[in-house]
XYZ file of C-alpha atoms in Angstrom:
582
model
C -36.438 -18.237 6.319
C -32.889 -19.542 6.143
C -30.463 -16.629 6.591
C -26.657 -16.786 6.417
C -24.197 -14.040 7.272
C -20.857 -14.730 5.623
C -17.498 -13.123 5.085
C -14.049 -13.851 3.680
C -11.390 -13.048 6.254
C -7.822 -12.213 5.295
C -6.532 -15.163 7.380
C -8.013 -18.067 9.300
C -6.945 -16.594 12.656
C -9.110 -13.509 12.089
C -12.763 -13.393 13.133
C -15.461 -11.065 11.860
C -17.157 -9.064 14.590
C -19.732 -7.432 12.289
C -21.608 -10.603 11.352
C -21.757 -11.607 15.005
C -23.420 -8.324 15.904
C -25.924 -8.903 13.090
C -26.721 -12.387 14.388
C -27.119 -11.212 17.980
C -29.348 -8.271 17.051
C -31.572 -10.297 14.706
C -32.417 -12.879 17.393
C -34.858 -14.254 18.344
C -36.920 -13.413 15.238
C -34.199 -14.759 12.954
C -31.722 -17.559 13.662
C -28.798 -16.453 11.499
C -26.090 -18.955 10.581
C -22.526 -17.645 10.451
C -20.098 -18.782 7.757
C -16.488 -17.569 7.649
C -13.938 -18.335 4.939
C -10.641 -16.810 3.862
C -9.677 -14.993 0.687
C -7.315 -17.893 -0.061
C -10.121 -20.460 -0.172
C -11.112 -21.549 -3.702
C -14.230 -19.679 -4.792
C -15.956 -22.867 -5.925
C -15.424 -24.419 -2.485
C -17.074 -21.415 -0.817
C -19.967 -21.431 -3.268
C -20.497 -25.168 -2.822
C -20.567 -24.869 0.951
C -23.024 -21.952 0.929
C -25.269 -23.580 -1.686
C -25.551 -26.775 0.353
C -26.973 -24.760 3.274
C -30.019 -24.052 1.061
C -30.188 -20.343 2.058
C -32.943 -17.869 1.253
C -30.779 -14.836 2.119
C -27.019 -14.423 2.321
C -25.460 -11.263 3.722
C -21.785 -10.637 2.975
C -19.554 -8.391 5.088
C -17.368 -6.458 2.616
C -13.957 -4.807 3.010
C -11.153 -3.766 0.689
C -9.342 -7.053 1.287
C -12.263 -9.302 0.327
C -14.557 -7.420 -2.072
C -13.094 -8.881 -5.274
C -13.373 -12.491 -4.102
C -16.768 -11.830 -2.505
C -18.208 -10.611 -5.813
C -16.930 -13.756 -7.543
C -18.781 -15.841 -4.969
C -21.944 -13.758 -5.419
C -21.826 -14.052 -9.202
C -21.460 -17.835 -9.093
C -24.190 -18.270 -6.474
C -26.667 -16.270 -8.542
C -25.935 -18.373 -11.611
C -26.661 -21.535 -9.647
C -29.682 -20.249 -7.722
C -31.033 -16.832 -8.784
C -33.698 -16.949 -6.058
C -31.161 -16.350 -3.254
C -31.385 -12.763 -1.999
C -27.889 -11.280 -1.863
C -27.206 -8.496 0.646
C -23.882 -6.665 0.880
C -22.793 -4.523 3.795
C -19.636 -3.146 5.344
C -17.308 -0.196 4.799
C -16.360 -1.109 1.231
C -19.923 -0.820 -0.119
C -21.217 1.900 2.201
C -19.750 4.519 -0.152
C -20.392 4.778 -3.914
C -23.362 2.531 -3.190
C -25.238 3.274 -6.409
C -22.112 2.455 -8.433
C -21.821 -0.911 -6.681
C -25.455 -1.682 -7.510
C -25.106 -0.541 -11.123
C -21.977 -2.588 -11.787
C -23.078 -5.731 -9.939
C -26.487 -6.866 -11.123
C -26.323 -9.947 -8.888
C -26.535 -7.807 -5.733
C -30.125 -7.337 -4.525
C -29.540 -5.062 -1.508
C -26.787 -3.025 0.100
C -26.955 -2.076 3.763
C -25.383 1.359 4.181
C -23.389 2.152 7.321
C -24.252 0.713 10.726
C -26.017 -2.531 9.970
C -27.562 -4.184 13.010
C -30.981 -2.546 13.021
C -31.134 -2.011 9.247
C -30.350 -5.640 8.411
C -32.968 -6.950 10.833
C -35.649 -4.658 9.376
C -34.627 -5.708 5.867
C -35.013 -9.372 6.779
C -38.475 -8.678 8.180
C -39.534 -7.043 4.907
C -38.054 -9.862 2.805
C -40.021 -12.336 4.924
C -43.308 -10.396 4.850
C -44.594 -7.408 2.811
C -41.407 -6.562 0.882
C -42.038 -2.840 1.321
C -38.338 -2.010 1.165
C -38.875 1.742 1.045
C -39.767 1.452 4.735
C -36.252 0.233 5.595
C -33.858 3.127 6.322
C -30.286 3.040 5.043
C -30.458 0.554 2.161
C -30.078 0.472 -1.604
C -32.315 -1.897 -3.558
C -33.810 -2.463 -6.995
C -37.380 -1.330 -7.720
C -38.895 -1.736 -11.186
C -35.446 -1.888 -12.715
C -34.298 1.276 -10.924
C -31.868 1.609 -8.020
C -33.460 3.209 -4.973
C -31.589 4.494 -1.911
C -33.573 5.130 1.272
C -32.796 7.798 3.855
C -30.406 6.808 6.621
C -31.787 5.751 9.992
C -30.863 7.034 13.411
C -27.653 5.942 15.078
C -28.003 3.085 17.503
C -27.693 3.365 21.247
C -24.661 1.096 21.595
C -25.434 0.416 25.243
C -28.523 -1.505 24.105
C -26.768 -3.844 21.667
C -26.758 -7.527 22.688
C -23.448 -9.303 23.129
C -21.924 -10.850 19.974
C -19.744 -13.244 21.991
C -22.148 -15.820 23.427
C -22.543 -18.228 20.521
C -21.699 -21.856 21.415
C -20.270 -22.508 17.936
C -17.479 -19.969 18.597
C -16.177 -21.593 21.781
C -13.938 -24.282 20.180
C -12.071 -21.618 18.183
C -11.399 -18.921 20.805
C -7.924 -20.133 21.744
C -6.795 -20.395 18.107
C -8.062 -17.106 16.690
C -7.947 -13.367 17.346
C -11.034 -12.092 19.174
C -12.061 -8.523 18.382
C -13.648 -6.261 21.003
C -15.403 -2.985 20.282
C -15.932 -0.546 23.164
C -16.678 2.544 21.071
C -17.569 3.603 17.552
C -16.406 6.728 15.785
C -13.269 8.836 15.976
C -12.726 12.411 17.160
C -10.160 13.091 14.440
C -10.597 14.006 10.774
C -7.666 12.373 8.960
C -8.651 12.577 5.298
C -7.252 9.164 4.328
C -9.342 7.298 6.930
C -12.982 6.192 6.837
C -13.323 6.840 10.563
C -13.061 10.571 9.865
C -16.485 10.546 8.181
C -18.553 9.656 11.256
C -18.925 12.597 13.628
C -18.485 11.941 17.346
C -17.626 8.948 19.494
C -20.234 6.630 21.042
C -19.520 4.137 23.792
C -20.801 0.681 24.640
C -21.816 -0.222 28.181
C -18.622 -0.674 30.209
C -19.911 -3.369 32.522
C -21.252 -5.427 29.627
C -17.841 -5.185 27.933
C -16.098 -6.337 31.106
C -18.459 -9.289 31.454
C -17.826 -10.225 27.818
C -14.061 -10.147 28.386
C -14.414 -12.307 31.496
C -16.507 -14.780 29.499
C -14.031 -14.850 26.598
C -11.022 -15.422 28.857
C -12.834 -18.122 30.826
C -13.523 -19.923 27.556
C -9.975 -19.851 26.246
C -9.528 -16.575 24.333
C -5.823 -15.723 24.203
C -5.489 -12.746 21.846
C -8.087 -10.007 22.319
C -7.818 -6.968 20.079
C -9.708 -3.739 20.727
C -10.836 -2.227 17.429
C -11.626 1.247 18.805
C -10.055 3.828 16.497
C -8.631 5.752 19.471
C -8.844 3.625 22.594
C -7.387 6.335 24.846
C -9.498 9.300 23.715
C -11.033 9.325 27.216
C -8.270 9.089 29.814
C -10.625 8.043 32.615
C -12.190 5.324 30.463
C -8.802 3.990 29.307
C -7.495 3.957 32.883
C -10.572 2.078 34.106
C -10.178 -0.561 31.392
C -6.414 -0.884 31.892
C -6.989 -1.374 35.636
C -9.675 -3.981 34.998
C -7.508 -5.928 32.539
C -4.486 -5.870 34.831
C -6.552 -7.078 37.801
C -8.612 -9.757 36.074
C -6.579 -11.062 33.142
C -5.823 -14.762 32.964
C -2.254 -15.993 32.314
C -1.393 -16.160 28.616
C -3.913 -13.529 27.492
C -2.684 -10.606 25.363
C -4.652 -7.392 24.742
C -3.979 -5.160 21.746
C -5.043 -1.529 21.363
C -4.867 1.236 18.781
C -3.820 4.318 20.713
C -3.124 7.942 19.850
C 0.273 8.423 21.427
C 0.497 12.213 21.566
C -2.571 12.531 23.816
C -1.476 9.884 26.314
C -0.531 11.494 29.608
C 2.804 10.570 31.254
C 1.027 9.482 34.450
C -0.927 6.868 32.456
C 2.308 5.437 31.068
C 3.914 5.483 34.511
C 0.916 3.561 35.838
C 1.269 0.948 33.077
C 5.027 0.675 33.549
C 4.508 -0.006 37.248
C 1.358 -2.113 37.238
C 1.057 -3.999 33.934
C 2.616 -7.467 33.691
C 5.157 -7.760 30.902
C 3.565 -8.854 27.627
C -0.059 -8.289 28.696
C -0.582 -5.233 26.462
C 0.448 -4.366 22.920
C 0.047 -0.889 21.403
C -0.496 -0.023 17.747
C 0.340 3.609 17.008
C -0.284 5.336 13.699
C 2.464 7.881 13.127
C 1.953 7.985 9.327
C 4.210 11.030 8.764
C 6.422 13.402 10.727
C 6.036 16.076 8.040
C 3.952 18.907 9.556
C 2.824 20.260 6.183
C 1.679 16.811 5.047
C -0.249 16.279 8.285
C -1.868 19.687 7.880
C -3.009 18.835 4.346
C -4.736 15.646 5.522
C -6.213 17.406 8.588
C -4.220 15.246 10.936
C -3.415 16.842 14.273
C -0.248 15.361 15.695
C 2.260 16.617 18.227
C 5.279 14.553 17.270
C 7.342 15.491 20.321
C 4.585 14.267 22.645
C 4.178 11.132 20.529
C 7.901 10.522 20.791
C 7.774 11.029 24.562
C 5.023 8.419 24.882
C 6.749 5.827 22.695
C 10.049 6.357 24.511
C 8.494 6.087 27.989
C 6.637 2.901 27.033
C 9.794 1.405 25.527
C 11.847 2.246 28.604
C 9.217 0.552 30.768
C 9.917 -2.757 28.930
C 6.371 -3.979 29.576
C 4.530 -3.230 26.320
C 5.494 -3.991 22.708
C 4.746 -1.219 20.237
C 3.798 -1.457 16.573
C 4.228 1.861 14.717
C 2.696 2.584 11.306
C 3.904 4.787 8.450
C 2.052 5.627 5.224
C 4.008 6.307 2.038
C 2.275 8.485 -0.527
C 0.604 11.151 1.593
C 0.250 14.612 -0.025
C 3.464 16.570 -0.608
C 5.668 13.931 1.024
C 8.195 13.127 -1.674
C 10.877 10.442 -1.495
C 13.340 12.554 0.503
C 10.668 13.649 2.989
C 9.546 10.051 3.418
C 13.159 9.049 4.066
C 13.204 11.621 6.870
C 9.899 10.362 8.293
C 11.241 6.797 8.297
C 14.458 7.813 10.049
C 12.598 9.978 12.575
C 10.421 7.047 13.606
C 13.096 4.370 13.387
C 15.166 6.428 15.817
C 12.696 5.294 18.518
C 13.455 1.634 17.668
C 9.874 0.335 17.808
C 9.473 -3.424 18.155
C 7.648 -3.312 14.814
C 7.618 -0.634 12.142
C 4.909 -1.200 9.547
C 5.488 0.517 6.229
C 2.199 0.839 4.346
C 1.146 2.599 1.156
C -1.688 5.077 0.882
C -4.993 3.524 -0.131
C -7.576 5.818 -1.684
C -10.575 4.495 0.207
C -14.051 5.204 -1.103
C -15.730 8.033 0.781
C -12.558 9.626 2.147
C -11.690 13.267 1.566
C -8.378 12.337 -0.020
C -10.092 10.232 -2.686
C -12.714 12.895 -3.340
C -9.955 15.481 -3.861
C -7.499 13.122 -5.583
C -7.031 15.380 -8.613
C -5.653 18.177 -6.447
C -2.529 16.120 -5.754
C -2.557 14.302 -9.119
C -3.090 10.912 -7.565
C -2.948 7.875 -9.811
C -4.248 4.762 -8.053
C -5.566 1.266 -8.656
C -9.137 1.075 -9.965
C -9.839 -2.007 -7.876
C -9.329 -2.729 -4.190
C -7.156 -2.043 -2.326
C -7.001 1.242 -4.345
C -3.308 1.639 -3.566
C -1.617 4.704 -5.048
C 0.727 4.346 -8.014
C 2.006 7.932 -8.013
C 1.161 11.534 -7.217
C 2.633 14.878 -8.204
C 5.656 14.558 -5.893
C 6.117 10.769 -5.754
C 6.717 8.810 -8.962
C 6.003 5.139 -9.530
C 9.781 4.607 -9.504
C 9.809 6.043 -5.981
C 6.953 3.744 -4.953
C 8.875 0.719 -6.244
C 11.970 1.748 -4.287
C 10.011 2.195 -1.065
C 8.403 -1.221 -1.580
C 11.919 -2.657 -1.677
C 12.467 -1.130 1.761
C 9.217 -2.676 3.012
C 10.299 -6.174 1.993
C 13.577 -6.297 3.907
C 12.264 -4.229 6.827
C 9.713 -6.951 7.529
C 12.242 -9.784 7.313
C 15.193 -8.190 9.083
C 13.661 -5.830 11.652
C 10.082 -6.773 12.441
C 10.790 -10.501 12.631
C 13.657 -9.969 15.115
C 15.888 -12.618 13.605
C 19.106 -10.667 14.129
C 18.464 -7.655 16.341
C 22.062 -7.153 17.512
C 23.397 -7.288 13.963
C 20.890 -4.889 12.438
C 21.253 -2.425 15.294
C 25.010 -2.329 14.729
C 24.630 -1.950 10.955
C 22.111 0.909 11.069
C 24.098 2.701 13.779
C 27.651 2.220 12.512
C 27.804 1.146 8.872
C 25.273 3.156 6.864
C 24.529 6.867 6.918
C 20.951 6.297 8.139
C 18.705 3.295 8.860
C 16.613 4.084 5.766
C 19.727 4.003 3.566
C 20.589 0.510 4.794
C 17.093 -0.871 4.186
C 16.862 0.897 0.820
C 20.218 -0.266 -0.507
C 19.728 -3.793 0.797
C 16.147 -3.865 -0.507
C 17.230 -2.782 -3.983
C 19.998 -5.405 -4.012
C 17.503 -8.025 -2.775
C 15.135 -7.173 -5.625
C 17.906 -7.208 -8.236
C 18.909 -10.721 -7.163
C 15.347 -11.950 -7.678
C 14.993 -12.925 -4.022
C 11.645 -11.167 -3.648
C 10.090 -13.876 -5.803
C 11.300 -16.954 -3.905
C 11.032 -18.434 -0.426
C 13.671 -18.262 2.291
C 15.009 -20.506 5.007
C 16.555 -18.842 8.044
C 20.068 -19.637 6.810
C 19.252 -17.986 3.461
C 18.444 -14.708 5.204
C 21.857 -14.684 6.856
C 23.680 -15.622 3.667
C 21.883 -12.939 1.666
C 22.664 -10.197 4.136
C 26.284 -11.332 4.167
C 26.344 -11.356 0.354
C 25.041 -7.775 0.265
C 27.588 -6.512 2.790
C 30.407 -8.274 0.912
C 29.251 -6.605 -2.304
C 29.277 -3.243 -0.522
C 32.828 -3.900 0.676
C 32.142 -2.527 4.162
C 35.131 -2.066 6.467
C 33.310 -3.590 9.433
C 32.508 -6.914 7.737
C 34.402 -9.063 10.278
C 32.540 -7.392 13.151
C 29.176 -7.853 11.457
C 30.001 -11.510 10.726
C 30.658 -12.064 14.425
C 27.382 -10.418 15.419
C 25.511 -12.462 12.816
C 26.934 -15.661 14.278
C 25.963 -14.500 17.767
C 22.363 -13.703 16.669
C 22.032 -16.930 14.733
C 23.146 -19.135 17.615
C 21.292 -17.359 20.436
C 17.997 -17.640 18.561
C 18.220 -21.429 18.244
C 16.702 -23.683 20.872
C 18.651 -26.646 19.572
C 22.088 -27.154 18.089
C 21.821 -26.382 14.359
C 22.892 -29.158 12.011
C 24.465 -26.907 9.409
C 25.009 -23.202 10.152
C 25.179 -20.659 7.327
C 28.952 -20.066 7.631
C 32.052 -22.214 7.276
C 33.264 -23.155 10.808
C 36.367 -21.248 11.935
C 37.792 -24.116 13.991
C 38.912 -27.446 12.537
C 38.485 -30.705 14.398
C 41.811 -30.533 16.214
C 41.340 -26.902 17.244
C 37.914 -27.672 18.690
C 39.247 -30.674 20.608
C 42.006 -28.563 22.151
C 39.605 -25.790 23.164
C 37.067 -28.206 24.635
C 39.823 -29.810 26.679
C 40.910 -26.381 27.929
C 37.323 -25.412 28.844
C 36.712 -28.693 30.659
C 39.855 -28.139 32.718
C 39.301 -24.404 33.351
C 35.564 -23.570 33.014
C 36.083 -20.355 35.016
C 37.586 -18.790 31.881
C 33.992 -18.496 30.569
C 32.702 -16.998 33.821
C 30.886 -18.134 36.934
C 27.555 -18.789 35.195
C 29.223 -21.222 32.842
C 31.173 -22.852 35.690
C 27.895 -23.448 37.535
C 26.667 -25.593 34.642
C 29.306 -28.223 35.520
C 29.464 -29.545 31.978
C 31.660 -32.538 31.261
C 33.754 -32.729 28.091
C 31.296 -35.194 26.541
C 28.416 -32.754 27.093
C 30.461 -29.950 25.557
C 30.779 -31.908 22.327
C 27.111 -32.831 22.313
C 25.401 -29.616 23.371
C 27.682 -26.711 22.451
C 29.169 -24.952 19.434
C 32.409 -22.973 19.247
C 33.181 -20.023 17.003
C 35.992 -17.511 16.727
C 34.915 -13.855 16.827
C 37.214 -11.047 15.667
C 36.462 -8.817 18.676
C 35.801 -9.071 22.398
C 32.155 -10.194 22.350
C 31.698 -10.044 26.116
C 32.842 -6.419 26.244
C 30.623 -5.474 23.311
C 27.542 -7.018 24.904
C 28.132 -5.232 28.202
C 29.337 -1.823 26.946
C 28.561 -1.618 23.236
C 32.258 -1.000 22.506
C 34.230 -2.875 19.860
C 37.631 -4.014 21.142
C 39.606 -5.590 18.305
C 40.772 -8.563 20.338
C 39.689 -12.018 19.108
C 37.448 -14.018 21.432
C 35.894 -17.443 21.530
C 32.105 -17.745 21.483
C 30.528 -20.816 23.047
C 26.805 -21.481 22.558
C 25.275 -23.945 25.012
C 22.010 -25.486 23.803
C 20.387 -26.496 27.081
C 18.410 -29.706 26.359
C 16.378 -29.466 29.567
C 15.303 -25.808 29.312
C 15.197 -25.743 25.490
C 17.081 -22.486 25.315
C 20.524 -21.262 24.347
C 23.057 -19.455 26.516
C 26.022 -17.640 24.996
C 29.402 -17.396 26.706
C 32.609 -15.828 25.449
C 36.161 -15.189 26.513
C 39.376 -13.694 25.152
C 41.406 -16.036 27.366
C 40.723 -19.286 25.532
C 42.280 -18.642 22.103
């Protein structure tokens, strides 16, 4: 029997762990072929590729991001070859299972919940007696009726075979994200999350996990992401794994974790700050809301002060990047409360701040009780909310405007110095800057077109000019500084009109060549000749003392000269400045 397990990933760099567990568990009785596509691939291309494999059974791994495209593939496959048995599984079809079967006649079976054992038993019945009522945890069609069998027992995760030892995966390890699972389940009961439905946390065998990580690193894996819902729920377990990864990691490997920040003990952070190499770990932390009443309504226990302590300690350690998540649209968090949540979290200056919108996932308590808060949401995946009784669709649109510019101007780190100055000195709060800029961005139609780096600078400058801010000259100087320091090579055409004409530049270069000490000892040590200055540097006039600002954060209204040196050997840029050259 020819069996395929397939899925449509959100991006090429993603890999699907679920279908690999299915393949590993089904062996040796069944040799399952894995097929991964993306949601951007043309449906006909996917169908053609699957059809040419001549499968008897195809199992699809289904999530909110791929269910719509997956069903298109299923529908087309069944039209071409009705004899193919179609099996769906995954979190998207585990809930409202009967509805999925009723509305999708092309689906023959749905595996409900944990799939390894269930899928293997289903394959055995398809291949032999077809007594599907003997398979626990499935939905299937019997005499025109939809039948759902009783769920089976939970697996002993320590007995699961490794999903990482397939030769066909080896060529792709260095180019894609590898997902690692060391536990299943979550101890918390957040009503917007599917993980709240499963009671308890189960662990995989630690030594097997370590051996898998060793194998993955030895074969080129570079980004390894732990998918545990709360990696640090057990302090001793987290410490053991952190110690192992610090001791045995290979250069260039990065490990990502989802952690619950308010339960992380200070001594764990101190250990990481002392022992972890810079860049080895990356933390994802779901804050969601700082509104206590909102958190209470969704049964989310969160001590924000302890969370803040953890994020601050990690940030001060300068070893680990942090990605913090917010959710707009939670119960009783109106626009003004969300503004406060945003500002509370932005105050910690996370390396990334992800602004998401509540999705009413099937099976969650929030979806079941949606009427209580007057939720209006999309009928189809991703089931994103459109409004509730305290947040209008107008409010949602405004917050989406914030999301757009937040991603481009904060999370992408194109102009950190500039944005930090703006949110601290120009606007009342960080949220107000991103909101006003986001609304202006949308009004100009920029959300519907692409952007070069220079465009992003020009558009920010255009917005600040429109606002008529008093500090525009200072911000212009910081924008020039950010633009130049983030270039490896001398830009052909910067976004601004140069402040020095040809004669001015010639005079300044001559002065620098004769007295390099005016730009400091580090510049003097470069021993650049006048010819090299012309070839590898740029000059700009700044309206304040840049050197003083960079060292103290103070603005001294004394013009200075900025020199950017684009080092051709090291492929990096060094910035020098002086008030003594003009």
